[in-house]
mmCIF file of C-alpha atoms in Angstrom:
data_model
loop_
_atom_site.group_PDB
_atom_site.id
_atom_site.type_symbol
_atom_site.label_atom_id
_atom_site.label_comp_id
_atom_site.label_asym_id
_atom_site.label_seq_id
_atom_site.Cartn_x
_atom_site.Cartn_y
_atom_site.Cartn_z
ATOM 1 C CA UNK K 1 17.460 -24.650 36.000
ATOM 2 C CA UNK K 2 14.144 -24.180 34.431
ATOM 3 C CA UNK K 3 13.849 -24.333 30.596
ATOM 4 C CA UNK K 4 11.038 -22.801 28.812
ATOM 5 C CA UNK K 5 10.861 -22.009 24.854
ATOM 6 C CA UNK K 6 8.474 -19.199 23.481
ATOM 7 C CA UNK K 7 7.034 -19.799 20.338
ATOM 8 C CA UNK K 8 5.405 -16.784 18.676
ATOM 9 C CA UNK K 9 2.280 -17.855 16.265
ATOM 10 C CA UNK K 10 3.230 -15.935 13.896
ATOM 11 C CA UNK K 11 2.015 -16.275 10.057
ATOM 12 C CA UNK K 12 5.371 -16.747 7.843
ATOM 13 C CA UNK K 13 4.420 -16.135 5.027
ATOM 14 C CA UNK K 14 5.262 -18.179 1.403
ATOM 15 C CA UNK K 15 4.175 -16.068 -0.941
ATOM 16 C CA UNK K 16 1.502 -17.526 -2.502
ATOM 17 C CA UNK K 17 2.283 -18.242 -6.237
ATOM 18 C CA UNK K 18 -0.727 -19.837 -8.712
ATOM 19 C CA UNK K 19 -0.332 -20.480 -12.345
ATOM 20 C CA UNK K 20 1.425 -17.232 -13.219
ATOM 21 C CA UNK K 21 4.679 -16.134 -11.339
ATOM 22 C CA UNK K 22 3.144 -13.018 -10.496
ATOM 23 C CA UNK K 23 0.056 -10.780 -10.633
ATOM 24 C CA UNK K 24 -0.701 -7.806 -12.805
ATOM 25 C CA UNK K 25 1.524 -5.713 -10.122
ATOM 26 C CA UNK K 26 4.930 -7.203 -11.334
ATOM 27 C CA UNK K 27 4.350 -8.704 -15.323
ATOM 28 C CA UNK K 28 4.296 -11.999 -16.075
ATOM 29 C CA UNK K 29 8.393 -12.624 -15.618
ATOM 30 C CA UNK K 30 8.500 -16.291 -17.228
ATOM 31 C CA UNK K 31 6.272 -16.026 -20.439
ATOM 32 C CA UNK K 32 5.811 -12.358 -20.636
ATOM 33 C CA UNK K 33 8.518 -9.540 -21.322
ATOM 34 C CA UNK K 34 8.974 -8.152 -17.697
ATOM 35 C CA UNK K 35 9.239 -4.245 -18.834
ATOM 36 C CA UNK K 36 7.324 -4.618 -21.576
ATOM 37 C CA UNK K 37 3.988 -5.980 -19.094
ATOM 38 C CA UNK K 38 5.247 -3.497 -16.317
ATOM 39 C CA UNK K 39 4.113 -0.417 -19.070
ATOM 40 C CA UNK K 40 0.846 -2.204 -19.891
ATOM 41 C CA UNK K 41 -0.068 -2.544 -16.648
ATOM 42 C CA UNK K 42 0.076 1.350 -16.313
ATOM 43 C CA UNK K 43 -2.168 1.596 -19.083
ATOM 44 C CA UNK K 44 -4.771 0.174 -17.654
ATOM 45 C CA UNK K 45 -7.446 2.327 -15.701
ATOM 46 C CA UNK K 46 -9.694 0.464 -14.283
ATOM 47 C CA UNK K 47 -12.941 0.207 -11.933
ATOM 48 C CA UNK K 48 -13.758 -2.566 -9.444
ATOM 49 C CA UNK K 49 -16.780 -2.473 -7.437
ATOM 50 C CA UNK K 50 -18.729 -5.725 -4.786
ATOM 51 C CA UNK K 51 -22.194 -6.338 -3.823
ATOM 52 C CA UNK K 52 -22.114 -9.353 -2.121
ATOM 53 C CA UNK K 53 -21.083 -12.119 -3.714
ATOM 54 C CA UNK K 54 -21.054 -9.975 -7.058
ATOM 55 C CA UNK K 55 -17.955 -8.181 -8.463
ATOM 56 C CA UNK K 56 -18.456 -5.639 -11.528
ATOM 57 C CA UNK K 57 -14.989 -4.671 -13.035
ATOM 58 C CA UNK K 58 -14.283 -2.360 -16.143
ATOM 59 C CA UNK K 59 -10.765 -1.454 -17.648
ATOM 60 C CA UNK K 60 -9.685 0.730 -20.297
ATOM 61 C CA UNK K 61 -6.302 1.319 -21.943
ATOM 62 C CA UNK K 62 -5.059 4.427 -22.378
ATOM 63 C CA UNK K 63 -3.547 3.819 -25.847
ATOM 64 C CA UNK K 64 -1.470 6.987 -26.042
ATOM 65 C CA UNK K 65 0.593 5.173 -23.319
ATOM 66 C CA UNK K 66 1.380 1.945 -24.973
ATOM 67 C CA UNK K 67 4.684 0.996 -26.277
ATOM 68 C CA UNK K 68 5.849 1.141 -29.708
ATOM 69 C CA UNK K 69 3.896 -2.182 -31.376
ATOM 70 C CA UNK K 70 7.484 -2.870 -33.083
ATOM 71 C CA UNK K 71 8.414 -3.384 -29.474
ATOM 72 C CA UNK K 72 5.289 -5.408 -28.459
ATOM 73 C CA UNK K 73 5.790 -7.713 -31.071
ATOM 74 C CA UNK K 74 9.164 -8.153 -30.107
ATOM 75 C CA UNK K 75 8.555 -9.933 -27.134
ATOM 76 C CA UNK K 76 8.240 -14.145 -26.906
ATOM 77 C CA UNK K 77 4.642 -13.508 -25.889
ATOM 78 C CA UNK K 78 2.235 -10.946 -25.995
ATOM 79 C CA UNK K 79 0.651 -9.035 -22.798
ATOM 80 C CA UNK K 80 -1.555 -10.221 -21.144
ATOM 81 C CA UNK K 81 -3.692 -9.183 -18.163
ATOM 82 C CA UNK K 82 -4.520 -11.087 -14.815
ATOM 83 C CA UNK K 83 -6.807 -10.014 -12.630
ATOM 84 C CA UNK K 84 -8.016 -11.091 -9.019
ATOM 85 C CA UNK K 85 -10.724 -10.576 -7.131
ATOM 86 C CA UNK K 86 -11.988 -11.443 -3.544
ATOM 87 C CA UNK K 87 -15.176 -13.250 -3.654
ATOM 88 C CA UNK K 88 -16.457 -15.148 -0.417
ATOM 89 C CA UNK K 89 -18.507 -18.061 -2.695
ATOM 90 C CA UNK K 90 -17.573 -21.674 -3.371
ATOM 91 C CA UNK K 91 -17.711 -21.645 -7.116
ATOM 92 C CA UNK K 92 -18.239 -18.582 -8.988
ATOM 93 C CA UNK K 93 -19.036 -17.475 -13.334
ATOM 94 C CA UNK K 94 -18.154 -14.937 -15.753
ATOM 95 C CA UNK K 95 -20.728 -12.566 -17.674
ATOM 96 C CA UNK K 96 -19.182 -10.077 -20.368
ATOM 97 C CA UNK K 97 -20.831 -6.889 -20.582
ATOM 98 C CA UNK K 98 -19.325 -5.275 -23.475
ATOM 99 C CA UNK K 99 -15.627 -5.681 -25.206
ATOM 100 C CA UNK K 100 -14.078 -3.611 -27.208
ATOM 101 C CA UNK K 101 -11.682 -4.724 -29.625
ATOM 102 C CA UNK K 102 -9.354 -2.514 -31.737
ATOM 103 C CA UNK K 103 -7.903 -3.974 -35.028
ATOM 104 C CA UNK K 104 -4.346 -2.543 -35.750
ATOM 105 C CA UNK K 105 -2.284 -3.538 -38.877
ATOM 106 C CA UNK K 106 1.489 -4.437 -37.449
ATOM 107 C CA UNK K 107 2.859 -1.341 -37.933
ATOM 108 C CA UNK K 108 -0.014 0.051 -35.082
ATOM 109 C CA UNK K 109 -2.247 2.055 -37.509
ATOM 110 C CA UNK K 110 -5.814 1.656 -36.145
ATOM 111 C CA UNK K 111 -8.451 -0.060 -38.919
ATOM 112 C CA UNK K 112 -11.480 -0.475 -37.546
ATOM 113 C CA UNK K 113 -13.105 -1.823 -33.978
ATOM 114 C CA UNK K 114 -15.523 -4.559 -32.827
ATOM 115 C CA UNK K 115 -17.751 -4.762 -30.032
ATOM 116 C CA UNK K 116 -18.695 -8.180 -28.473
ATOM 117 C CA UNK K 117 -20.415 -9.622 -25.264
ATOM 118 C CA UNK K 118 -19.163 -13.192 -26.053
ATOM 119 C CA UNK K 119 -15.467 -14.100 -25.826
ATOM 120 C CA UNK K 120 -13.119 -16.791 -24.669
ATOM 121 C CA UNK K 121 -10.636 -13.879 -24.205
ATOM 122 C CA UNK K 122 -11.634 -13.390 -21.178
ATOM 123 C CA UNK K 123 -11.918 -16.460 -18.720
ATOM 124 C CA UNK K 124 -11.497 -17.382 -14.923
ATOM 125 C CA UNK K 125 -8.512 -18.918 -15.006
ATOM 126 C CA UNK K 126 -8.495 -20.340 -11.587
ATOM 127 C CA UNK K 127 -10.116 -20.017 -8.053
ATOM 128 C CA UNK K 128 -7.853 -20.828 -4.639
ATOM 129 C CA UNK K 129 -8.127 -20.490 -1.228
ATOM 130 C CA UNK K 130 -5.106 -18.086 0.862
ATOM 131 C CA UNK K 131 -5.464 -17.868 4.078
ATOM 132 C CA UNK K 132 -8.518 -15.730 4.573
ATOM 133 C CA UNK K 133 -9.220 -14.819 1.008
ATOM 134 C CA UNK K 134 -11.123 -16.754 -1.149
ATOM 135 C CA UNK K 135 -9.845 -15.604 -4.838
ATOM 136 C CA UNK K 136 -10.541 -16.117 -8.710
ATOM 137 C CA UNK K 137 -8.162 -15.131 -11.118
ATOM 138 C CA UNK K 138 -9.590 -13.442 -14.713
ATOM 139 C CA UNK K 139 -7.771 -13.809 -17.649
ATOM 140 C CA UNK K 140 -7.773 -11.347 -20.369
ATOM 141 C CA UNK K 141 -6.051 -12.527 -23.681
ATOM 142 C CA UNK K 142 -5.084 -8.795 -24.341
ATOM 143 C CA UNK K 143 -3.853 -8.900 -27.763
ATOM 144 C CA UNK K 144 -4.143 -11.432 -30.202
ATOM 145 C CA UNK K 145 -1.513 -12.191 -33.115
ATOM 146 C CA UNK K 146 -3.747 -12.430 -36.325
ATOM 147 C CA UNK K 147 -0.296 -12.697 -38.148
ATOM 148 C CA UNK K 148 -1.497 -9.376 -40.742
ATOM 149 C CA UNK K 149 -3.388 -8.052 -37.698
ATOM 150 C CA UNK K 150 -3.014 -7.089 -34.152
ATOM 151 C CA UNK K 151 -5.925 -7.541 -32.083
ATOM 152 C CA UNK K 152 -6.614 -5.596 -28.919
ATOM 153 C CA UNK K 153 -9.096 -5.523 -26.018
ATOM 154 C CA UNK K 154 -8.905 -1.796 -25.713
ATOM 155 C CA UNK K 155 -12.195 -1.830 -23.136
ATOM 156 C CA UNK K 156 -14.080 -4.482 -21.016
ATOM 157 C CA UNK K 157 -16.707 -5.022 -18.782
ATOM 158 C CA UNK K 158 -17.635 -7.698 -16.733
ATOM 159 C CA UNK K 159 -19.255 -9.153 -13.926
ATOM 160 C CA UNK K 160 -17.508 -12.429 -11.365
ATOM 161 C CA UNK K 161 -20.828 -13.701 -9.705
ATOM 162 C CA UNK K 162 -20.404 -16.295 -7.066
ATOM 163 C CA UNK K 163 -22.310 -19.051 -6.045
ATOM 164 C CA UNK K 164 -22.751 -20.848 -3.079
ATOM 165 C CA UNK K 165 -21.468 -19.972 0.555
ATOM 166 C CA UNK K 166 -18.133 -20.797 2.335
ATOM 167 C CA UNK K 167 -17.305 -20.287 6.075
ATOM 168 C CA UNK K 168 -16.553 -16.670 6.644
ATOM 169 C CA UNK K 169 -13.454 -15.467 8.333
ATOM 170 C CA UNK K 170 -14.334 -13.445 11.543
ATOM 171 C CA UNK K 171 -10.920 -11.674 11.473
ATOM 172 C CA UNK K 172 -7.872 -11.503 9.028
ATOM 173 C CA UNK K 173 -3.939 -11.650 9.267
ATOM 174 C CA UNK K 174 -2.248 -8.412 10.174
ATOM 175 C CA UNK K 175 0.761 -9.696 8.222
ATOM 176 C CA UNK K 176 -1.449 -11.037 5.306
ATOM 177 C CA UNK K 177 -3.064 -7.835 4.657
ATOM 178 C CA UNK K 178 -0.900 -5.958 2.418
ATOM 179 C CA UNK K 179 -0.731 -9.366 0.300
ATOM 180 C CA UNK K 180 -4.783 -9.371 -0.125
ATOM 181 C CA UNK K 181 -4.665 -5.489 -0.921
ATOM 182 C CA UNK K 182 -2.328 -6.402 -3.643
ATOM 183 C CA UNK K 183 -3.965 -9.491 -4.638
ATOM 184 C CA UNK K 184 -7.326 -8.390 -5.020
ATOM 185 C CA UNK K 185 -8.514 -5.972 -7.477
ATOM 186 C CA UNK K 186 -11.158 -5.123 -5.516
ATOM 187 C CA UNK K 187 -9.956 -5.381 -1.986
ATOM 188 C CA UNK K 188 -11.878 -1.897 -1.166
ATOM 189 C CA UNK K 189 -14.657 -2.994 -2.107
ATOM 190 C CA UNK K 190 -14.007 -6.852 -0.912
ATOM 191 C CA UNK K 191 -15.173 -8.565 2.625
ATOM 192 C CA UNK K 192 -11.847 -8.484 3.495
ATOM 193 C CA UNK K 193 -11.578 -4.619 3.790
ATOM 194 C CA UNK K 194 -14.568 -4.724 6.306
ATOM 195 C CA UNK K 195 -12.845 -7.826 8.459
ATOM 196 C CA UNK K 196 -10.660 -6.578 12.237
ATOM 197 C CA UNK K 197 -7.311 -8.046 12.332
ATOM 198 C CA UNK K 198 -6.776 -10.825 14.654
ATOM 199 C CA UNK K 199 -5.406 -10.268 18.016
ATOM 200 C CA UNK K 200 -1.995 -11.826 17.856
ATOM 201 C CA UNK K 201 -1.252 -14.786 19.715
ATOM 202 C CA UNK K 202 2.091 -17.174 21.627
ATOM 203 C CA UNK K 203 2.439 -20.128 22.444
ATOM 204 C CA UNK K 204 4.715 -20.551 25.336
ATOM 205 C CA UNK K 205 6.271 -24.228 26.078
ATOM 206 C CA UNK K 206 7.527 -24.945 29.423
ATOM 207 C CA UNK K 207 9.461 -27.722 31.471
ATOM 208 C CA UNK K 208 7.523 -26.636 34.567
ATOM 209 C CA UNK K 209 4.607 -25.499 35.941
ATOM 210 C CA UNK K 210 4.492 -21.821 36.474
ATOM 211 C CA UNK K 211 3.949 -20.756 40.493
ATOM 212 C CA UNK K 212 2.913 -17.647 40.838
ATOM 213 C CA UNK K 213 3.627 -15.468 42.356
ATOM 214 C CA UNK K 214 7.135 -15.825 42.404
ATOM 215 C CA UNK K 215 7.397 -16.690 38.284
ATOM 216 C CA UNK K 216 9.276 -14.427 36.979
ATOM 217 C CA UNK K 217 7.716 -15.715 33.062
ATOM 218 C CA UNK K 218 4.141 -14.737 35.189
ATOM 219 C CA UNK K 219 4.947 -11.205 34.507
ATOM 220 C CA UNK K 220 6.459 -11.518 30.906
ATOM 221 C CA UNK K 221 3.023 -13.466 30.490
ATOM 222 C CA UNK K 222 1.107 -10.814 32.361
ATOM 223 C CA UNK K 223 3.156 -8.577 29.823
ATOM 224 C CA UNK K 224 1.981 -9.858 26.787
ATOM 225 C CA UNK K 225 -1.613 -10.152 27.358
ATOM 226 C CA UNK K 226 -1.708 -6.353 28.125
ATOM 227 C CA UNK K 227 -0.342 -5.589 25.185
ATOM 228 C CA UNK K 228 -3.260 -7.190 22.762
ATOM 229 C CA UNK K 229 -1.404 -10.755 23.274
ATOM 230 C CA UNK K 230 -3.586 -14.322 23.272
ATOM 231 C CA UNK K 231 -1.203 -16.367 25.144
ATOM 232 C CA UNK K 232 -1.343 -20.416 25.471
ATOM 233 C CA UNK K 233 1.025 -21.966 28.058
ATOM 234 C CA UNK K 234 1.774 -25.686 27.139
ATOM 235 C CA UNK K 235 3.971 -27.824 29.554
ATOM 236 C CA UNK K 236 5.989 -30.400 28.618
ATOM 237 C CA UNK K 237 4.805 -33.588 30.497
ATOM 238 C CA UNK K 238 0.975 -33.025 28.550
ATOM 239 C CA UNK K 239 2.227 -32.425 25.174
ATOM 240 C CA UNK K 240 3.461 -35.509 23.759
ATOM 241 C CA UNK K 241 3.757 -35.064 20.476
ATOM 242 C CA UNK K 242 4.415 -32.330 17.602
ATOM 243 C CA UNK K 243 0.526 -32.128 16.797
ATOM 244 C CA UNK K 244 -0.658 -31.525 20.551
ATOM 245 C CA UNK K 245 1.559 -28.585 20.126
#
């Protein structure tokens, strides 16, 4: 009796996890107050836009929004913001435009603001590969415990600029995609909005070889490949071991 096992290349995803738990979608669950995040995140209206290698972002906070400060200060940490962008570069730096900090006493009255083009508020925190993306991760120290005041980066501007090339993707992940347009703060803007999805693909491992035309896996083969399937056929005798596979 012939034996044959189908193995669909599929991409199974782990979800990709980096310093933080989770992006600015979800709140920082371990050191951040979940709900607390979740309602700072809607605050935030923001602008992404790529040229290249070049990502300008702005955000401001809609302040009428916040939460009660009683209840910010509440929490074991204060909000933060993470954001991520898509940047096809091998290393890549951080100009600040323009930052506006508010000063609030602890009861939330507003005293005064600041404006400032130098901070280390505001930081890459990290750069990774995933799958086709190539990301960096921005840091913004939102609000900042100065014990009789409450500092807060009501507006910012700035600019990721990459340097240096890396090996472009021709195609990206079907199953990937909704992870990158979640990722990426600029994903519309990103090379990975402008990349076709790969066709999908099986790898089919067989005891025997196929005779057509009499094979009745010929026409689940034939099948396939009309459908938008790439299809390998590996038989047992020439693979001999897991990484010929």
């Amino acid at each position: 009796m012939k034996k044959l096992f189908i193995i669909p290349i599929l991409l199974v995803s782990s979800i990709f996890l980096f310093a933080f738990d989770d992006t600015e979608y979800t709140g920082f669950k371990n050191q951040y107050g979940t709900s607390i995040q979740k309602i700072i995140n809607g605050c935030v209206v923001e602008s992404a836009n790529t040229n290249n290698q070049r990502v300008d972002y702005s955000y401001e906070l809609d302040m009428t929004r916040l939460p009660d400060f009683i209840d910010i200060l509440a929490e074991e940490s204060l909000p933060a913001l993470l954001k991520t962008f898509a940047i096809p570069s091998a290393k890549a730096t951080l100009d600040i435009h323009k930052m506006t900090i508010g000063i609030y006493n602890r009861e939330g009255e507003y005293l005064k603001s600041e404006s400032k083009t130098e901070s280390d508020l505001i930081y890459i925190k990290q750069d990774f590969y995933f799958k086709e993306m190539r990301g960096y991760s921005v840091f913004i120290d939102l609000f900042v415990d100065g014990l009789e005041t409450i500092s807060i980066i009501t507006s910012a501007s700035f600019s990721i600029n990459g340097i240096g090339e890396i090996e472009m993707p021709s195609s990206i992940s079907e199953a990937f995609e909704p992870s990158y347009r979640n990722l990426a703060a600029n994903y519309d803007s990103s090379y990975l909005s402008e990349l076709q999805y790969k066709k999908p693909s099986m790898m089919i491992l067989s005891h025997n070889v196929l005779n057509p035309p009499e094979d009745d896996l010929l026409a689940y083969i034939n099948w396939k490949k009309s459908i938008g399937f790439d299809i390998e056929i590996v038989y047992k005798g020439t693979a001999t071991s897991t990484e010929q596979i």
